[in-house]
GROMACS .gro file of C-alpha atoms in nm:
model
  308
    1UNK     CA    1 -22.685 -11.324  -2.637
    2UNK     CA    2 -22.364 -11.312  -2.418
    3UNK     CA    3 -22.061 -11.109  -2.566
    4UNK     CA    4 -21.705 -11.162  -2.452
    5UNK     CA    5 -21.417 -10.922  -2.440
    6UNK     CA    6 -21.063 -10.978  -2.319
    7UNK     CA    7 -20.877 -10.670  -2.178
    8UNK     CA    8 -20.567 -10.604  -1.963
    9UNK     CA    9 -20.761 -10.462  -1.678
   10UNK     CA   10 -21.133 -10.442  -1.575
   11UNK     CA   11 -21.203 -10.150  -1.348
   12UNK     CA   12 -21.522 -10.199  -1.141
   13UNK     CA   13 -21.662  -9.868  -1.035
   14UNK     CA   14 -21.652  -9.527  -1.215
   15UNK     CA   15 -21.563  -9.304  -0.928
   16UNK     CA   16 -21.250  -9.087  -0.900
   17UNK     CA   17 -21.036  -9.388  -0.792
   18UNK     CA   18 -21.137  -9.625  -1.069
   19UNK     CA   19 -21.141  -9.353  -1.348
   20UNK     CA   20 -20.791  -9.234  -1.222
   21UNK     CA   21 -20.657  -9.581  -1.237
   22UNK     CA   22 -20.818  -9.619  -1.589
   23UNK     CA   23 -20.651  -9.303  -1.716
   24UNK     CA   24 -20.313  -9.420  -1.600
   25UNK     CA   25 -20.340  -9.762  -1.760
   26UNK     CA   26 -20.497  -9.604  -2.074
   27UNK     CA   27 -20.198  -9.383  -2.113
   28UNK     CA   28 -19.978  -9.679  -2.062
   29UNK     CA   29 -20.120  -9.832  -2.373
   30UNK     CA   30 -20.323 -10.094  -2.177
   31UNK     CA   31 -20.671 -10.204  -2.289
   32UNK     CA   32 -20.906 -10.106  -2.000
   33UNK     CA   33 -21.275 -10.164  -1.949
   34UNK     CA   34 -21.465  -9.954  -1.688
   35UNK     CA   35 -21.786 -10.109  -1.571
   36UNK     CA   36 -21.978  -9.868  -1.363
   37UNK     CA   37 -22.330  -9.893  -1.194
   38UNK     CA   38 -22.334  -9.523  -1.175
   39UNK     CA   39 -22.480  -9.507  -0.819
   40UNK     CA   40 -22.215  -9.287  -0.649
   41UNK     CA   41 -22.213  -9.254  -0.293
   42UNK     CA   42 -22.177  -8.871  -0.317
   43UNK     CA   43 -22.488  -8.833  -0.524
   44UNK     CA   44 -22.660  -8.670  -0.237
   45UNK     CA   45 -22.398  -8.396  -0.215
   46UNK     CA   46 -22.429  -8.069  -0.421
   47UNK     CA   47 -22.063  -7.969  -0.396
   48UNK     CA   48 -21.745  -8.173  -0.353
   49UNK     CA   49 -21.436  -7.998  -0.179
   50UNK     CA   50 -21.074  -8.027  -0.117
   51UNK     CA   51 -20.975  -8.140  -0.476
   52UNK     CA   52 -20.723  -7.862  -0.595
   53UNK     CA   53 -20.835  -7.694  -0.907
   54UNK     CA   54 -21.183  -7.857  -0.861
   55UNK     CA   55 -21.291  -7.718  -0.523
   56UNK     CA   56 -21.662  -7.686  -0.506
   57UNK     CA   57 -21.748  -7.879  -0.809
   58UNK     CA   58 -22.071  -8.073  -0.844
   59UNK     CA   59 -22.007  -8.446  -0.826
   60UNK     CA   60 -22.173  -8.507  -1.148
   61UNK     CA   61 -21.981  -8.248  -1.323
   62UNK     CA   62 -21.649  -8.388  -1.189
   63UNK     CA   63 -21.741  -8.730  -1.325
   64UNK     CA   64 -21.856  -8.592  -1.676
   65UNK     CA   65 -21.518  -8.417  -1.711
   66UNK     CA   66 -21.332  -8.738  -1.623
   67UNK     CA   67 -21.528  -8.931  -1.873
   68UNK     CA   68 -21.494  -8.684  -2.141
   69UNK     CA   69 -21.112  -8.688  -2.098
   70UNK     CA   70 -21.091  -9.054  -2.123
   71UNK     CA   71 -21.264  -9.052  -2.458
   72UNK     CA   72 -20.939  -8.953  -2.644
   73UNK     CA   73 -20.795  -9.305  -2.523
   74UNK     CA   74 -20.960  -9.563  -2.767
   75UNK     CA   75 -20.819  -9.835  -2.552
   76UNK     CA   76 -21.014  -9.728  -2.260
   77UNK     CA   77 -21.381  -9.826  -2.273
   78UNK     CA   78 -21.668  -9.720  -2.043
   79UNK     CA   79 -21.980  -9.935  -1.998
   80UNK     CA   80 -22.270  -9.850  -1.773
   81UNK     CA   81 -22.357 -10.189  -1.616
   82UNK     CA   82 -22.354 -10.391  -1.289
   83UNK     CA   83 -22.079 -10.659  -1.228
   84UNK     CA   84 -22.253 -10.934  -1.056
   85UNK     CA   85 -21.981 -11.186  -1.026
   86UNK     CA   86 -21.602 -11.206  -1.055
   87UNK     CA   87 -21.424 -11.554  -1.097
   88UNK     CA   88 -21.048 -11.620  -1.076
   89UNK     CA   89 -20.919 -11.823  -1.353
   90UNK     CA   90 -20.577 -11.981  -1.432
   91UNK     CA   91 -20.455 -11.668  -1.614
   92UNK     CA   92 -20.675 -11.394  -1.510
   93UNK     CA   93 -21.044 -11.308  -1.433
   94UNK     CA   94 -21.398 -11.351  -1.574
   95UNK     CA   95 -21.656 -11.092  -1.486
   96UNK     CA   96 -22.022 -11.134  -1.557
   97UNK     CA   97 -22.272 -10.843  -1.558
   98UNK     CA   98 -22.636 -10.781  -1.507
   99UNK     CA   99 -22.682 -10.719  -1.881
  100UNK     CA  100 -22.558 -11.069  -1.958
  101UNK     CA  101 -22.218 -10.972  -2.078
  102UNK     CA  102 -21.900 -11.162  -1.990
  103UNK     CA  103 -21.558 -11.007  -1.993
  104UNK     CA  104 -21.207 -11.158  -1.933
  105UNK     CA  105 -20.902 -10.974  -1.813
  106UNK     CA  106 -20.537 -11.001  -1.681
  107UNK     CA  107 -20.618 -10.789  -1.373
  108UNK     CA  108 -20.925 -10.656  -1.179
  109UNK     CA  109 -20.949 -10.334  -0.976
  110UNK     CA  110 -21.250 -10.307  -0.739
  111UNK     CA  111 -21.333  -9.944  -0.690
  112UNK     CA  112 -21.698 -10.024  -0.587
  113UNK     CA  113 -21.706  -9.784  -0.284
  114UNK     CA  114 -21.927  -9.808   0.019
  115UNK     CA  115 -22.308  -9.759   0.069
  116UNK     CA  116 -22.456  -9.551   0.345
  117UNK     CA  117 -22.726  -9.680   0.579
  118UNK     CA  118 -22.833  -9.379   0.787
  119UNK     CA  119 -22.986  -9.442   1.134
  120UNK     CA  120 -23.366  -9.431   1.116
  121UNK     CA  121 -23.410  -9.077   1.237
  122UNK     CA  122 -23.722  -8.902   1.098
  123UNK     CA  123 -23.610  -8.615   0.867
  124UNK     CA  124 -23.234  -8.719   0.842
  125UNK     CA  125 -23.280  -8.837   0.492
  126UNK     CA  126 -23.402  -8.486   0.391
  127UNK     CA  127 -23.096  -8.295   0.531
  128UNK     CA  128 -22.820  -8.543   0.471
  129UNK     CA  129 -22.575  -8.403   0.206
  130UNK     CA  130 -22.736  -8.068   0.209
  131UNK     CA  131 -22.709  -7.941   0.579
  132UNK     CA  132 -22.588  -8.255   0.772
  133UNK     CA  133 -22.267  -8.417   0.669
  134UNK     CA  134 -22.021  -8.684   0.796
  135UNK     CA  135 -21.684  -8.500   0.706
  136UNK     CA  136 -21.576  -8.156   0.828
  137UNK     CA  137 -21.293  -8.156   0.577
  138UNK     CA  138 -21.535  -8.189   0.300
  139UNK     CA  139 -21.801  -7.940   0.433
  140UNK     CA  140 -21.683  -7.759   0.752
  141UNK     CA  141 -21.559  -7.442   0.589
  142UNK     CA  142 -21.887  -7.352   0.426
  143UNK     CA  143 -22.053  -7.384   0.770
  144UNK     CA  144 -21.784  -7.245   0.988
  145UNK     CA  145 -21.918  -7.084   1.323
  146UNK     CA  146 -22.276  -7.213   1.243
  147UNK     CA  147 -22.492  -7.364   1.511
  148UNK     CA  148 -22.396  -7.737   1.481
  149UNK     CA  149 -22.585  -8.043   1.584
  150UNK     CA  150 -22.346  -8.352   1.625
  151UNK     CA  151 -22.514  -8.675   1.604
  152UNK     CA  152 -22.335  -8.999   1.732
  153UNK     CA  153 -22.269  -9.225   2.015
  154UNK     CA  154 -21.998  -9.465   1.880
  155UNK     CA  155 -21.655  -9.539   2.017
  156UNK     CA  156 -21.477  -9.238   1.840
  157UNK     CA  157 -21.745  -8.981   1.962
  158UNK     CA  158 -21.526  -8.755   2.159
  159UNK     CA  159 -21.248  -8.748   1.901
  160UNK     CA  160 -21.522  -8.650   1.646
  161UNK     CA  161 -21.672  -8.382   1.881
  162UNK     CA  162 -21.326  -8.220   1.909
  163UNK     CA  163 -21.286  -8.217   1.539
  164UNK     CA  164 -21.628  -8.057   1.481
  165UNK     CA  165 -21.562  -7.801   1.744
  166UNK     CA  166 -21.265  -7.674   1.551
  167UNK     CA  167 -21.509  -7.538   1.288
  168UNK     CA  168 -21.766  -7.399   1.527
  169UNK     CA  169 -21.782  -7.375   1.907
  170UNK     CA  170 -22.167  -7.357   1.891
  171UNK     CA  171 -22.234  -7.745   1.941
  172UNK     CA  172 -22.502  -7.963   2.080
  173UNK     CA  173 -22.428  -8.316   2.086
  174UNK     CA  174 -22.737  -8.553   2.036
  175UNK     CA  175 -22.661  -8.913   2.140
  176UNK     CA  176 -23.010  -9.037   2.063
  177UNK     CA  177 -23.015  -9.236   2.383
  178UNK     CA  178 -22.795  -9.272   2.700
  179UNK     CA  179 -22.457  -9.138   2.605
  180UNK     CA  180 -22.162  -9.392   2.598
  181UNK     CA  181 -21.935  -9.151   2.765
  182UNK     CA  182 -21.715  -9.154   3.079
  183UNK     CA  183 -21.795  -8.900   3.353
  184UNK     CA  184 -21.456  -8.738   3.258
  185UNK     CA  185 -21.567  -8.704   2.906
  186UNK     CA  186 -21.892  -8.553   3.013
  187UNK     CA  187 -21.713  -8.306   3.228
  188UNK     CA  188 -21.494  -8.227   2.923
  189UNK     CA  189 -21.803  -8.133   2.731
  190UNK     CA  190 -21.933  -7.901   3.011
  191UNK     CA  191 -21.592  -7.735   3.025
  192UNK     CA  192 -21.615  -7.654   2.658
  193UNK     CA  193 -21.971  -7.534   2.698
  194UNK     CA  194 -22.108  -7.809   2.475
  195UNK     CA  195 -22.462  -7.937   2.571
  196UNK     CA  196 -22.535  -8.298   2.581
  197UNK     CA  197 -22.878  -8.424   2.494
  198UNK     CA  198 -22.929  -8.782   2.569
  199UNK     CA  199 -23.317  -8.794   2.501
  200UNK     CA  200 -23.389  -8.992   2.186
  201UNK     CA  201 -23.453  -8.793   1.877
  202UNK     CA  202 -23.816  -8.777   1.747
  203UNK     CA  203 -23.732  -8.588   1.423
  204UNK     CA  204 -23.531  -8.326   1.242
  205UNK     CA  205 -23.717  -8.036   1.111
  206UNK     CA  206 -23.602  -7.874   0.782
  207UNK     CA  207 -23.711  -7.674   0.485
  208UNK     CA  208 -23.571  -7.765   0.141
  209UNK     CA  209 -23.303  -7.981   0.301
  210UNK     CA  210 -23.189  -7.700   0.543
  211UNK     CA  211 -23.188  -7.814   0.884
  212UNK     CA  212 -23.382  -7.603   1.137
  213UNK     CA  213 -23.465  -7.784   1.456
  214UNK     CA  214 -23.385  -8.120   1.650
  215UNK     CA  215 -23.697  -8.249   1.826
  216UNK     CA  216 -23.642  -8.502   2.117
  217UNK     CA  217 -23.877  -8.731   2.314
  218UNK     CA  218 -23.848  -8.506   2.626
  219UNK     CA  219 -24.059  -8.253   2.443
  220UNK     CA  220 -23.766  -8.003   2.396
  221UNK     CA  221 -23.661  -7.883   2.056
  222UNK     CA  222 -23.330  -7.720   1.960
  223UNK     CA  223 -23.266  -7.468   1.688
  224UNK     CA  224 -22.976  -7.579   1.477
  225UNK     CA  225 -22.870  -7.476   1.130
  226UNK     CA  226 -22.620  -7.742   1.030
  227UNK     CA  227 -22.502  -8.086   1.152
  228UNK     CA  228 -22.238  -8.344   1.138
  229UNK     CA  229 -22.317  -8.716   1.190
  230UNK     CA  230 -22.047  -8.969   1.311
  231UNK     CA  231 -22.191  -9.299   1.206
  232UNK     CA  232 -22.349  -9.341   0.848
  233UNK     CA  233 -22.372  -9.712   0.882
  234UNK     CA  234 -22.155  -9.777   0.573
  235UNK     CA  235 -22.127 -10.113   0.418
  236UNK     CA  236 -21.950 -10.233   0.107
  237UNK     CA  237 -22.162 -10.132  -0.197
  238UNK     CA  238 -22.084 -10.446  -0.381
  239UNK     CA  239 -22.101 -10.797  -0.274
  240UNK     CA  240 -21.811 -10.899  -0.496
  241UNK     CA  241 -21.563 -10.877  -0.192
  242UNK     CA  242 -21.767 -11.122   0.013
  243UNK     CA  243 -21.807 -11.348  -0.288
  244UNK     CA  244 -21.444 -11.386  -0.323
  245UNK     CA  245 -21.370 -11.405   0.058
  246UNK     CA  246 -21.195 -11.097   0.086
  247UNK     CA  247 -21.177 -11.012   0.461
  248UNK     CA  248 -21.273 -10.684   0.608
  249UNK     CA  249 -21.128 -10.472   0.883
  250UNK     CA  250 -21.313 -10.357   1.188
  251UNK     CA  251 -21.424 -10.046   0.990
  252UNK     CA  252 -21.564 -10.254   0.709
  253UNK     CA  253 -21.297 -10.183   0.443
  254UNK     CA  254 -21.124 -10.449   0.252
  255UNK     CA  255 -20.798 -10.578   0.388
  256UNK     CA  256 -20.525 -10.539   0.122
  257UNK     CA  257 -20.155 -10.498   0.099
  258UNK     CA  258 -19.954 -10.171   0.064
  259UNK     CA  259 -20.026 -10.166  -0.311
  260UNK     CA  260 -20.412 -10.248  -0.275
  261UNK     CA  261 -20.375 -10.605  -0.381
  262UNK     CA  262 -20.588 -10.872  -0.208
  263UNK     CA  263 -20.497 -11.217  -0.116
  264UNK     CA  264 -20.599 -11.304  -0.463
  265UNK     CA  265 -20.312 -11.231  -0.709
  266UNK     CA  266 -20.418 -10.962  -0.964
  267UNK     CA  267 -20.728 -10.843  -0.773
  268UNK     CA  268 -20.701 -10.499  -0.626
  269UNK     CA  269 -20.924 -10.283  -0.408
  270UNK     CA  270 -20.886  -9.899  -0.395
  271UNK     CA  271 -21.096  -9.603  -0.273
  272UNK     CA  272 -21.381  -9.603  -0.023
  273UNK     CA  273 -21.401  -9.986  -0.053
  274UNK     CA  274 -21.051  -9.998   0.102
  275UNK     CA  275 -21.066  -9.706   0.323
  276UNK     CA  276 -21.442  -9.664   0.402
  277UNK     CA  277 -21.409  -9.287   0.327
  278UNK     CA  278 -21.119  -9.135   0.130
  279UNK     CA  279 -21.246  -8.820  -0.034
  280UNK     CA  280 -21.204  -8.723  -0.407
  281UNK     CA  281 -20.833  -8.622  -0.412
  282UNK     CA  282 -20.715  -8.919  -0.210
  283UNK     CA  283 -20.915  -9.159  -0.424
  284UNK     CA  284 -20.782  -9.019  -0.736
  285UNK     CA  285 -20.423  -9.025  -0.621
  286UNK     CA  286 -20.471  -9.394  -0.508
  287UNK     CA  287 -20.609  -9.460  -0.847
  288UNK     CA  288 -20.302  -9.303  -1.020
  289UNK     CA  289 -20.057  -9.488  -0.801
  290UNK     CA  290 -20.220  -9.834  -0.868
  291UNK     CA  291 -20.265  -9.773  -1.231
  292UNK     CA  292 -19.878  -9.725  -1.250
  293UNK     CA  293 -19.814 -10.033  -1.020
  294UNK     CA  294 -20.019 -10.262  -1.232
  295UNK     CA  295 -19.875 -10.142  -1.562
  296UNK     CA  296 -19.527 -10.200  -1.415
  297UNK     CA  297 -19.633 -10.550  -1.307
  298UNK     CA  298 -19.772 -10.631  -1.663
  299UNK     CA  299 -19.448 -10.483  -1.826
  300UNK     CA  300 -19.233 -10.741  -1.640
  301UNK     CA  301 -19.501 -11.024  -1.727
  302UNK     CA  302 -19.488 -10.913  -2.083
  303UNK     CA  303 -19.105 -10.900  -2.098
  304UNK     CA  304 -19.068 -11.248  -1.953
  305UNK     CA  305 -19.325 -11.384  -2.190
  306UNK     CA  306 -19.146 -11.243  -2.515
  307UNK     CA  307 -18.787 -11.315  -2.449
  308UNK     CA  308 -18.604 -11.574  -2.667
   0.00000   0.00000   0.00000
């Protein structure tokens, strides 16, 4: 049997962006419902970095601390469920979930994140998040001066290589086919003693998630201890943005205004769903800012409604 609940704000997604927004709204005496499918993008990662006071924390521990701190706010509820549909109504929104629940709210925050679709390279899944990563700011320090494999062949490849080079000069670039590089860019690699391997990758060899070798079609194999990958094939983790016709930018993130609001009044997108990749501290910061913004809007709405 369906149940129905009316709240000030529904937050869809229980990552740092969504939970931070819920915290600020909860402390602002707003009724908040967090609906979380609990399939975080960073579940493959053993440690999360760059969040002051929580550097190196396990992602699941970070989330448990956050949920525990929300418990002291009875006006904030957390439900593990999947939102399948969001409908705009005259004075708010209606959200329907996989468990058959229907909830109504004045505002909705989509903090649904992105989903990675790794290229079909044998052995990549086994090392991704353990010794091969997309973000040097998140994982470069622990692997500084290691023997890196860099995987990629996309538009921003040279910029990415220069970034990774900052953490270690021992690089081999694997483009998994003919490199989409100019002659000048290839010379730039040579000038920095970076080997370019264009032969298609056969497999990545590893033990317990630790990268050991990259084997290519030419028959060569290259000893590497760690790697960084430019393209993780990310797409929106939820189909709600497409259901509602929210346009995406060239990177795949939702197009919103400076406060995270979509073209649908009262519907907001924050975190990875907006930026494609944002990191813990940026996502949490954005959630804080949006929580304050939404409360400010509702303060004015409530003031106008109660005058006279």
